[in-house]
Amino acid sequence: MKLEGKVALITGAGRGIGRAIALELAGEGADLVVADISQGPVDETRAEIEALGRKALALVGDVTSLESMEQVTAKALESFSRIDILVNNAGITKDNLFMRMSGDEWKAVMSVNLDGVFNSTRPVVKTMIKQRSGRIINISSVVGFSGNPGQVNYSSTKAALMGFTKSLARELGSRGVTCNAVAPGFIQTDMTDKLADEHKKALLSQIPLGRMGSAQDIAKAVSFLASDDAGYITGTVIHVNGGMY
Ligand code: NAP
C-alpha cells in the first residue's frame, strides 16, 4: 500500500470525484479527513472508508469561508496531528452563455472554485512546512486548457488553478512540499449527468478513447501524485481525459 501512515484531507468529498478519491486513498492505506458543505454525504463517505479498515473524520467544511476551513484544519490536526495530503476537489458549475451570464453566476463559481482553493490551502500549508513534507493536489479541468462555450466562469477558475499550482510549487519546493493538479476530462458524475443528451453525444465524439471517464480514473492519478512515487514531480498537471485534449 502506497499511502500507509499518511493523512489526507479532501474537500467536496461527499460524492462524485471527491468520494472516489477518498476511497482510493483509503484503499492505499491513508486515514482521511473528508469535508463537504453538508454533513450527511460525508458521513456516508466516512462509513465507506471505515469499511475499508481506515480511520476517517467527517466534517462540514464550506470552502467559500476561510474561517470554516481553518476549523476543519484545526479539527483534523486535533484528531490526527498531521496532514500529509490536501486534495482541493470541491467545485461547482453555473453554466450560461457569456452574453447572459449574471454577476452572481460569475461570483458563485469564483467563490467555490478559486477562493475555495485559497481558503482550504492557506490553513494547511503551515503544517506541511513544519512537517517538511506534503502533497497539495488541485482538481482543475480540461476546459481550463481548451475553453468551453457556456463555461467562461468555470473555465477561468480552472485555468487560474494552474497559476496557483505553479507558483505555490515554486514557493514550497524547498520545504519538501509539492503542488500539482489533475485535469479531468468528461467524467461520469452528478455534475455531468445534468448535461443534455445531445451535448453528451457531441462531447463523446471528441474523445479518442470513446468513453466518458470514471471518478476512479481521476482518483488513480491523485493517488499517484500523493505517493512517494511522485516525489520529484511538482508544479505540473496530469491530464486524465481519454485523449480529448
Ligand atoms: P459533484 O458531483 O458536483 O461534487 C462536488 C462536491 O463539492 C459536492 O459534494 C458538493 O456539495 C461539494 N461542494 C459544493 N460547494 C461546496 C462548498 N462551498 N464547500 C465544500 N464543498 C462544496 O462534482 P464532481 O463532478 O465530483 O467534481 C469534483 C471536481 O472535479 C470539481 O472541482 C469539478 O470542477 C472537477 N471536474 C469534474 C469533471 C466532471 O466531468 N465531473 C470534469 C472536470 C473537472 P453539494 O452536493 O452539497 O453541492
Short mmCIF file of C-alpha atoms and ligand atoms in Angstrom, two decimals:
data_model
loop_
_atom_site.label_atom_id
_atom_site.label_comp_id
_atom_site.label_asym_id
_atom_site.label_seq_id
_atom_site.Cartn_x
_atom_site.Cartn_y
_atom_site.Cartn_z
CA MET A 1 0.00 0.00 0.00
CA LYS A 2 1.43 3.32 -1.16
CA LEU A 3 -0.05 5.66 1.48
CA GLU A 4 0.24 3.78 4.75
CA GLY A 5 0.64 6.17 7.71
CA LYS A 6 -0.44 9.23 5.67
CA VAL A 7 -3.34 11.54 6.50
CA ALA A 8 -5.32 13.11 3.65
CA LEU A 9 -7.82 15.99 3.73
CA ILE A 10 -10.28 16.18 0.81
CA THR A 11 -12.79 18.94 0.12
CA GLY A 12 -16.13 18.22 -1.57
CA ALA A 13 -15.74 14.58 -0.53
CA GLY A 14 -19.45 13.84 -0.08
CA ARG A 15 -19.95 12.49 -3.59
CA GLY A 16 -18.60 12.19 -7.10
CA ILE A 17 -14.90 12.51 -7.74
CA GLY A 18 -14.14 13.63 -4.15
CA ARG A 19 -15.66 10.49 -2.66
CA ALA A 20 -13.87 8.29 -5.21
CA ILE A 21 -10.54 9.95 -4.30
CA ALA A 22 -11.22 9.39 -0.59
CA LEU A 23 -11.90 5.68 -1.13
CA GLU A 24 -8.89 5.25 -3.40
CA LEU A 25 -6.52 6.87 -0.88
CA ALA A 26 -8.07 4.80 1.94
CA GLY A 27 -7.54 1.68 -0.16
CA GLU A 28 -3.86 2.65 -0.35
CA GLY A 29 -3.68 2.85 3.45
CA ALA A 30 -4.29 6.55 4.21
CA ASP A 31 -6.50 7.86 7.00
CA LEU A 32 -8.94 10.51 5.85
CA VAL A 33 -10.49 13.81 6.79
CA VAL A 34 -13.48 14.21 4.47
CA ALA A 35 -15.13 17.63 4.32
CA ASP A 36 -18.14 18.92 2.41
CA ILE A 37 -20.73 21.66 2.58
CA SER A 38 -23.22 19.38 4.36
CA GLN A 39 -22.77 16.60 6.90
CA GLY A 40 -24.97 13.78 5.53
CA PRO A 41 -22.96 12.97 2.39
CA VAL A 42 -19.57 12.99 4.15
CA ASP A 43 -20.97 10.72 6.85
CA GLU A 44 -21.70 8.21 4.07
CA THR A 45 -18.16 8.63 2.70
CA ARG A 46 -16.79 8.11 6.22
CA ALA A 47 -18.74 4.85 6.62
CA GLU A 48 -17.31 3.55 3.33
CA ILE A 49 -13.76 4.46 4.42
CA GLU A 50 -14.21 2.77 7.79
CA ALA A 51 -15.46 -0.35 6.00
CA LEU A 52 -12.03 -0.43 4.31
CA GLY A 53 -10.43 -0.52 7.77
CA ARG A 54 -9.12 3.05 7.81
CA LYS A 55 -9.83 5.90 10.22
CA ALA A 56 -11.98 8.79 8.98
CA LEU A 57 -13.22 12.11 10.28
CA ALA A 58 -16.25 13.61 8.51
CA LEU A 59 -16.62 17.38 8.82
CA VAL A 60 -18.69 20.22 7.44
CA GLY A 61 -16.29 22.49 5.58
CA ASP A 62 -17.51 25.30 3.33
CA VAL A 63 -14.61 26.18 1.06
CA THR A 64 -16.01 29.67 0.43
CA SER A 65 -15.19 30.52 4.05
CA LEU A 66 -11.61 30.80 5.32
CA GLU A 67 -12.90 30.52 8.88
CA SER A 68 -14.74 27.27 8.11
CA MET A 69 -11.63 25.74 6.52
CA GLU A 70 -9.44 26.91 9.42
CA GLN A 71 -11.81 25.00 11.71
CA VAL A 72 -11.59 21.89 9.51
CA THR A 73 -7.78 22.04 9.63
CA ALA A 74 -7.77 22.52 13.41
CA LYS A 75 -10.10 19.53 13.93
CA ALA A 76 -8.05 17.40 11.54
CA LEU A 77 -4.86 18.19 13.48
CA GLU A 78 -6.62 17.53 16.80
CA SER A 79 -7.53 14.02 15.61
CA PHE A 80 -4.50 13.03 13.54
CA SER A 81 -1.70 15.51 14.47
CA ARG A 82 -0.61 15.79 10.83
CA ILE A 83 -1.87 16.43 7.30
CA ASP A 84 0.20 14.87 4.52
CA ILE A 85 -2.11 15.27 1.55
CA LEU A 86 -4.59 18.03 0.67
CA VAL A 87 -6.92 17.48 -2.28
CA ASN A 88 -8.75 20.64 -3.39
CA ASN A 89 -11.67 18.95 -5.08
CA ALA A 90 -14.82 20.98 -4.24
CA GLY A 91 -16.14 22.68 -7.35
CA ILE A 92 -19.36 23.90 -8.94
CA THR A 93 -20.65 24.98 -12.33
CA LYS A 94 -23.12 27.75 -13.16
CA ASP A 95 -23.15 27.49 -16.95
CA ASN A 96 -24.53 30.19 -19.19
CA LEU A 97 -23.56 31.86 -22.43
CA PHE A 98 -21.38 34.83 -21.56
CA MET A 99 -23.88 37.33 -23.03
CA ARG A 100 -26.43 36.07 -20.49
CA MET A 101 -24.10 35.32 -17.57
CA SER A 102 -25.08 37.21 -14.42
CA GLY A 103 -22.67 38.68 -11.91
CA ASP A 104 -23.99 36.17 -9.39
CA GLU A 105 -23.22 33.21 -11.68
CA TRP A 106 -19.70 34.58 -12.17
CA LYS A 107 -19.08 35.22 -8.47
CA ALA A 108 -20.54 31.93 -7.19
CA VAL A 109 -18.14 29.91 -9.34
CA MET A 110 -15.13 32.10 -8.45
CA SER A 111 -16.01 31.80 -4.80
CA VAL A 112 -16.11 27.98 -4.66
CA ASN A 113 -13.59 27.01 -7.35
CA LEU A 114 -10.89 29.65 -6.84
CA ASP A 115 -11.33 31.40 -3.47
CA GLY A 116 -12.14 27.91 -2.15
CA VAL A 117 -8.67 26.66 -3.04
CA PHE A 118 -7.04 29.59 -1.23
CA ASN A 119 -9.29 29.10 1.83
CA SER A 120 -8.57 25.36 2.02
CA THR A 121 -4.85 25.53 1.33
CA ARG A 122 -3.83 28.54 3.43
CA PRO A 123 -4.54 26.88 6.82
CA VAL A 124 -2.84 23.59 5.85
CA VAL A 125 0.39 24.97 4.41
CA LYS A 126 1.89 25.94 7.78
CA THR A 127 1.57 22.35 8.99
CA MET A 128 3.13 20.93 5.83
CA ILE A 129 6.06 23.36 6.06
CA LYS A 130 6.63 22.33 9.69
CA GLN A 131 6.48 18.65 8.68
CA ARG A 132 8.86 19.46 5.80
CA SER A 133 6.67 17.28 3.61
CA GLY A 134 3.28 17.46 1.97
CA ARG A 135 1.29 17.00 -1.19
CA ILE A 136 -1.20 19.57 -2.47
CA ILE A 137 -3.33 18.37 -5.38
CA ASN A 138 -5.77 20.69 -7.13
CA ILE A 139 -8.60 19.37 -9.28
CA SER A 140 -8.61 21.52 -12.42
CA SER A 141 -10.45 20.63 -15.65
CA VAL A 142 -9.81 20.06 -19.31
CA VAL A 143 -11.89 23.18 -20.05
CA GLY A 144 -9.35 25.31 -18.16
CA PHE A 145 -6.99 24.43 -21.03
CA SER A 146 -9.33 24.10 -24.01
CA GLY A 147 -12.05 26.63 -23.12
CA ASN A 148 -15.73 25.76 -23.49
CA PRO A 149 -18.73 27.79 -24.63
CA GLY A 150 -21.12 28.41 -21.75
CA GLN A 151 -18.36 27.99 -19.18
CA VAL A 152 -16.41 31.26 -19.23
CA ASN A 153 -16.74 31.46 -15.43
CA TYR A 154 -15.88 27.81 -14.74
CA SER A 155 -13.02 27.52 -17.23
CA SER A 156 -11.50 30.78 -15.92
CA THR A 157 -11.29 29.31 -12.41
CA LYS A 158 -9.83 26.04 -13.64
CA ALA A 159 -7.17 27.86 -15.72
CA ALA A 160 -6.36 30.08 -12.73
CA LEU A 161 -5.68 26.96 -10.65
CA MET A 162 -2.69 26.27 -12.87
CA GLY A 163 -1.13 29.64 -11.95
CA PHE A 164 -1.82 28.84 -8.32
CA THR A 165 -0.30 25.36 -8.69
CA LYS A 166 2.87 26.50 -10.45
CA SER A 167 3.53 29.45 -8.12
CA LEU A 168 2.89 27.54 -4.90
CA ALA A 169 5.11 24.71 -6.16
CA ARG A 170 7.94 27.23 -6.54
CA GLU A 171 7.35 28.68 -3.06
CA LEU A 172 7.17 25.36 -1.23
CA GLY A 173 9.61 23.15 -3.13
CA SER A 174 12.49 23.86 -0.77
CA ARG A 175 10.29 22.73 2.15
CA GLY A 176 9.61 19.30 0.69
CA VAL A 177 6.02 20.19 -0.25
CA THR A 178 4.81 19.52 -3.81
CA CYS A 179 1.84 21.13 -5.53
CA ASN A 180 0.30 19.62 -8.65
CA ALA A 181 -3.02 19.46 -10.47
CA VAL A 182 -5.13 16.81 -12.11
CA ALA A 183 -7.27 17.98 -15.03
CA PRO A 184 -10.21 15.64 -15.60
CA GLY A 185 -11.93 15.45 -18.96
CA PHE A 186 -15.55 14.39 -19.29
CA ILE A 187 -16.24 12.30 -16.17
CA GLN A 188 -19.43 10.43 -15.25
CA THR A 189 -20.74 12.19 -12.09
CA ASP A 190 -23.81 14.17 -10.97
CA MET A 191 -22.09 17.26 -12.45
CA THR A 192 -22.17 15.79 -15.97
CA ASP A 193 -25.45 13.82 -15.55
CA LYS A 194 -27.29 17.11 -15.82
CA LEU A 195 -25.96 17.78 -19.36
CA ALA A 196 -28.42 17.33 -22.24
CA ASP A 197 -28.10 14.02 -24.17
CA GLU A 198 -27.21 15.88 -27.36
CA HIS A 199 -24.39 17.75 -25.61
CA LYS A 200 -23.09 14.46 -24.15
CA LYS A 201 -23.11 12.83 -27.60
CA ALA A 202 -21.15 15.75 -29.08
CA LEU A 203 -18.59 15.56 -26.27
CA LEU A 204 -18.20 11.79 -26.61
CA SER A 205 -17.41 12.18 -30.30
CA GLN A 206 -14.33 14.23 -29.31
CA ILE A 207 -12.86 11.54 -27.03
CA PRO A 208 -10.36 9.25 -28.79
CA LEU A 209 -10.80 6.55 -26.12
CA GLY A 210 -14.52 6.57 -26.92
CA ARG A 211 -15.96 6.71 -23.41
CA MET A 212 -16.57 9.06 -20.52
CA GLY A 213 -14.04 8.77 -17.71
CA SER A 214 -14.93 7.38 -14.30
CA ALA A 215 -14.34 9.09 -10.98
CA GLN A 216 -11.90 6.28 -10.28
CA ASP A 217 -9.80 7.23 -13.31
CA ILE A 218 -9.24 10.59 -11.59
CA ALA A 219 -8.70 9.04 -8.17
CA LYS A 220 -5.88 6.85 -9.52
CA ALA A 221 -3.98 9.90 -10.82
CA VAL A 222 -4.45 11.71 -7.48
CA SER A 223 -3.24 8.65 -5.59
CA PHE A 224 -0.08 8.56 -7.72
CA LEU A 225 0.65 12.27 -7.13
CA ALA A 226 0.06 11.76 -3.39
CA SER A 227 2.53 8.88 -3.19
CA ASP A 228 6.29 8.76 -2.76
CA ASP A 229 6.49 7.61 -6.39
CA ALA A 230 5.71 11.22 -7.40
CA GLY A 231 8.33 12.77 -5.13
CA TYR A 232 10.15 14.57 -7.96
CA ILE A 233 7.02 15.95 -9.64
CA THR A 234 5.84 19.46 -8.78
CA GLY A 235 4.19 22.46 -10.45
CA THR A 236 2.57 20.45 -13.19
CA VAL A 237 -0.67 18.82 -14.30
CA ILE A 238 -1.76 15.32 -15.22
CA HIS A 239 -4.46 15.32 -17.91
CA VAL A 240 -6.93 12.47 -17.46
CA ASN A 241 -9.28 12.96 -20.39
CA GLY A 242 -9.21 9.96 -22.74
CA GLY A 243 -7.20 12.00 -25.23
CA MET A 244 -9.83 14.71 -25.80
CA TYR A 245 -7.19 17.42 -25.26
P1 NAP B 1 -20.02 16.95 -7.82
O1 NAP B 1 -20.51 15.55 -8.05
O2 NAP B 1 -20.96 18.09 -8.06
O3 NAP B 1 -19.40 17.05 -6.35
C1 NAP B 1 -18.85 18.27 -5.87
C2 NAP B 1 -18.90 18.26 -4.36
O4 NAP B 1 -18.44 19.54 -3.89
C3 NAP B 1 -20.32 18.06 -3.83
O5 NAP B 1 -20.33 17.17 -2.76
C4 NAP B 1 -20.70 19.47 -3.41
O6 NAP B 1 -21.66 19.54 -2.37
C5 NAP B 1 -19.37 19.99 -2.92
N1 NAP B 1 -19.39 21.44 -2.74
C6 NAP B 1 -20.10 22.37 -3.44
N2 NAP B 1 -19.91 23.59 -2.91
C7 NAP B 1 -19.06 23.44 -1.86
C8 NAP B 1 -18.52 24.32 -0.90
N3 NAP B 1 -18.79 25.62 -0.91
N4 NAP B 1 -17.71 23.81 0.06
C9 NAP B 1 -17.43 22.49 0.09
N5 NAP B 1 -17.93 21.60 -0.78
C10 NAP B 1 -18.74 22.07 -1.74
O7 NAP B 1 -18.76 17.26 -8.74
P2 NAP B 1 -17.65 16.28 -9.36
O8 NAP B 1 -18.04 16.01 -10.76
O9 NAP B 1 -17.36 15.17 -8.44
O10 NAP B 1 -16.42 17.30 -9.44
C11 NAP B 1 -15.37 17.31 -8.48
C12 NAP B 1 -14.26 18.23 -9.00
O11 NAP B 1 -13.83 17.77 -10.29
C13 NAP B 1 -14.73 19.67 -9.21
O12 NAP B 1 -13.70 20.56 -8.86
C14 NAP B 1 -15.00 19.73 -10.70
O13 NAP B 1 -14.89 21.05 -11.18
C15 NAP B 1 -13.91 18.83 -11.22
N6 NAP B 1 -14.18 18.30 -12.55
C16 NAP B 1 -15.24 17.47 -12.80
C17 NAP B 1 -15.46 16.98 -14.09
C18 NAP B 1 -16.60 16.08 -14.44
O14 NAP B 1 -16.74 15.72 -15.63
N7 NAP B 1 -17.41 15.63 -13.49
C19 NAP B 1 -14.60 17.36 -15.12
C20 NAP B 1 -13.54 18.20 -14.83
C21 NAP B 1 -13.34 18.65 -13.55
P3 NAP B 1 -23.24 19.57 -2.78
O15 NAP B 1 -23.52 18.23 -3.36
O16 NAP B 1 -23.96 19.79 -1.49
O17 NAP B 1 -23.38 20.69 -3.74
#
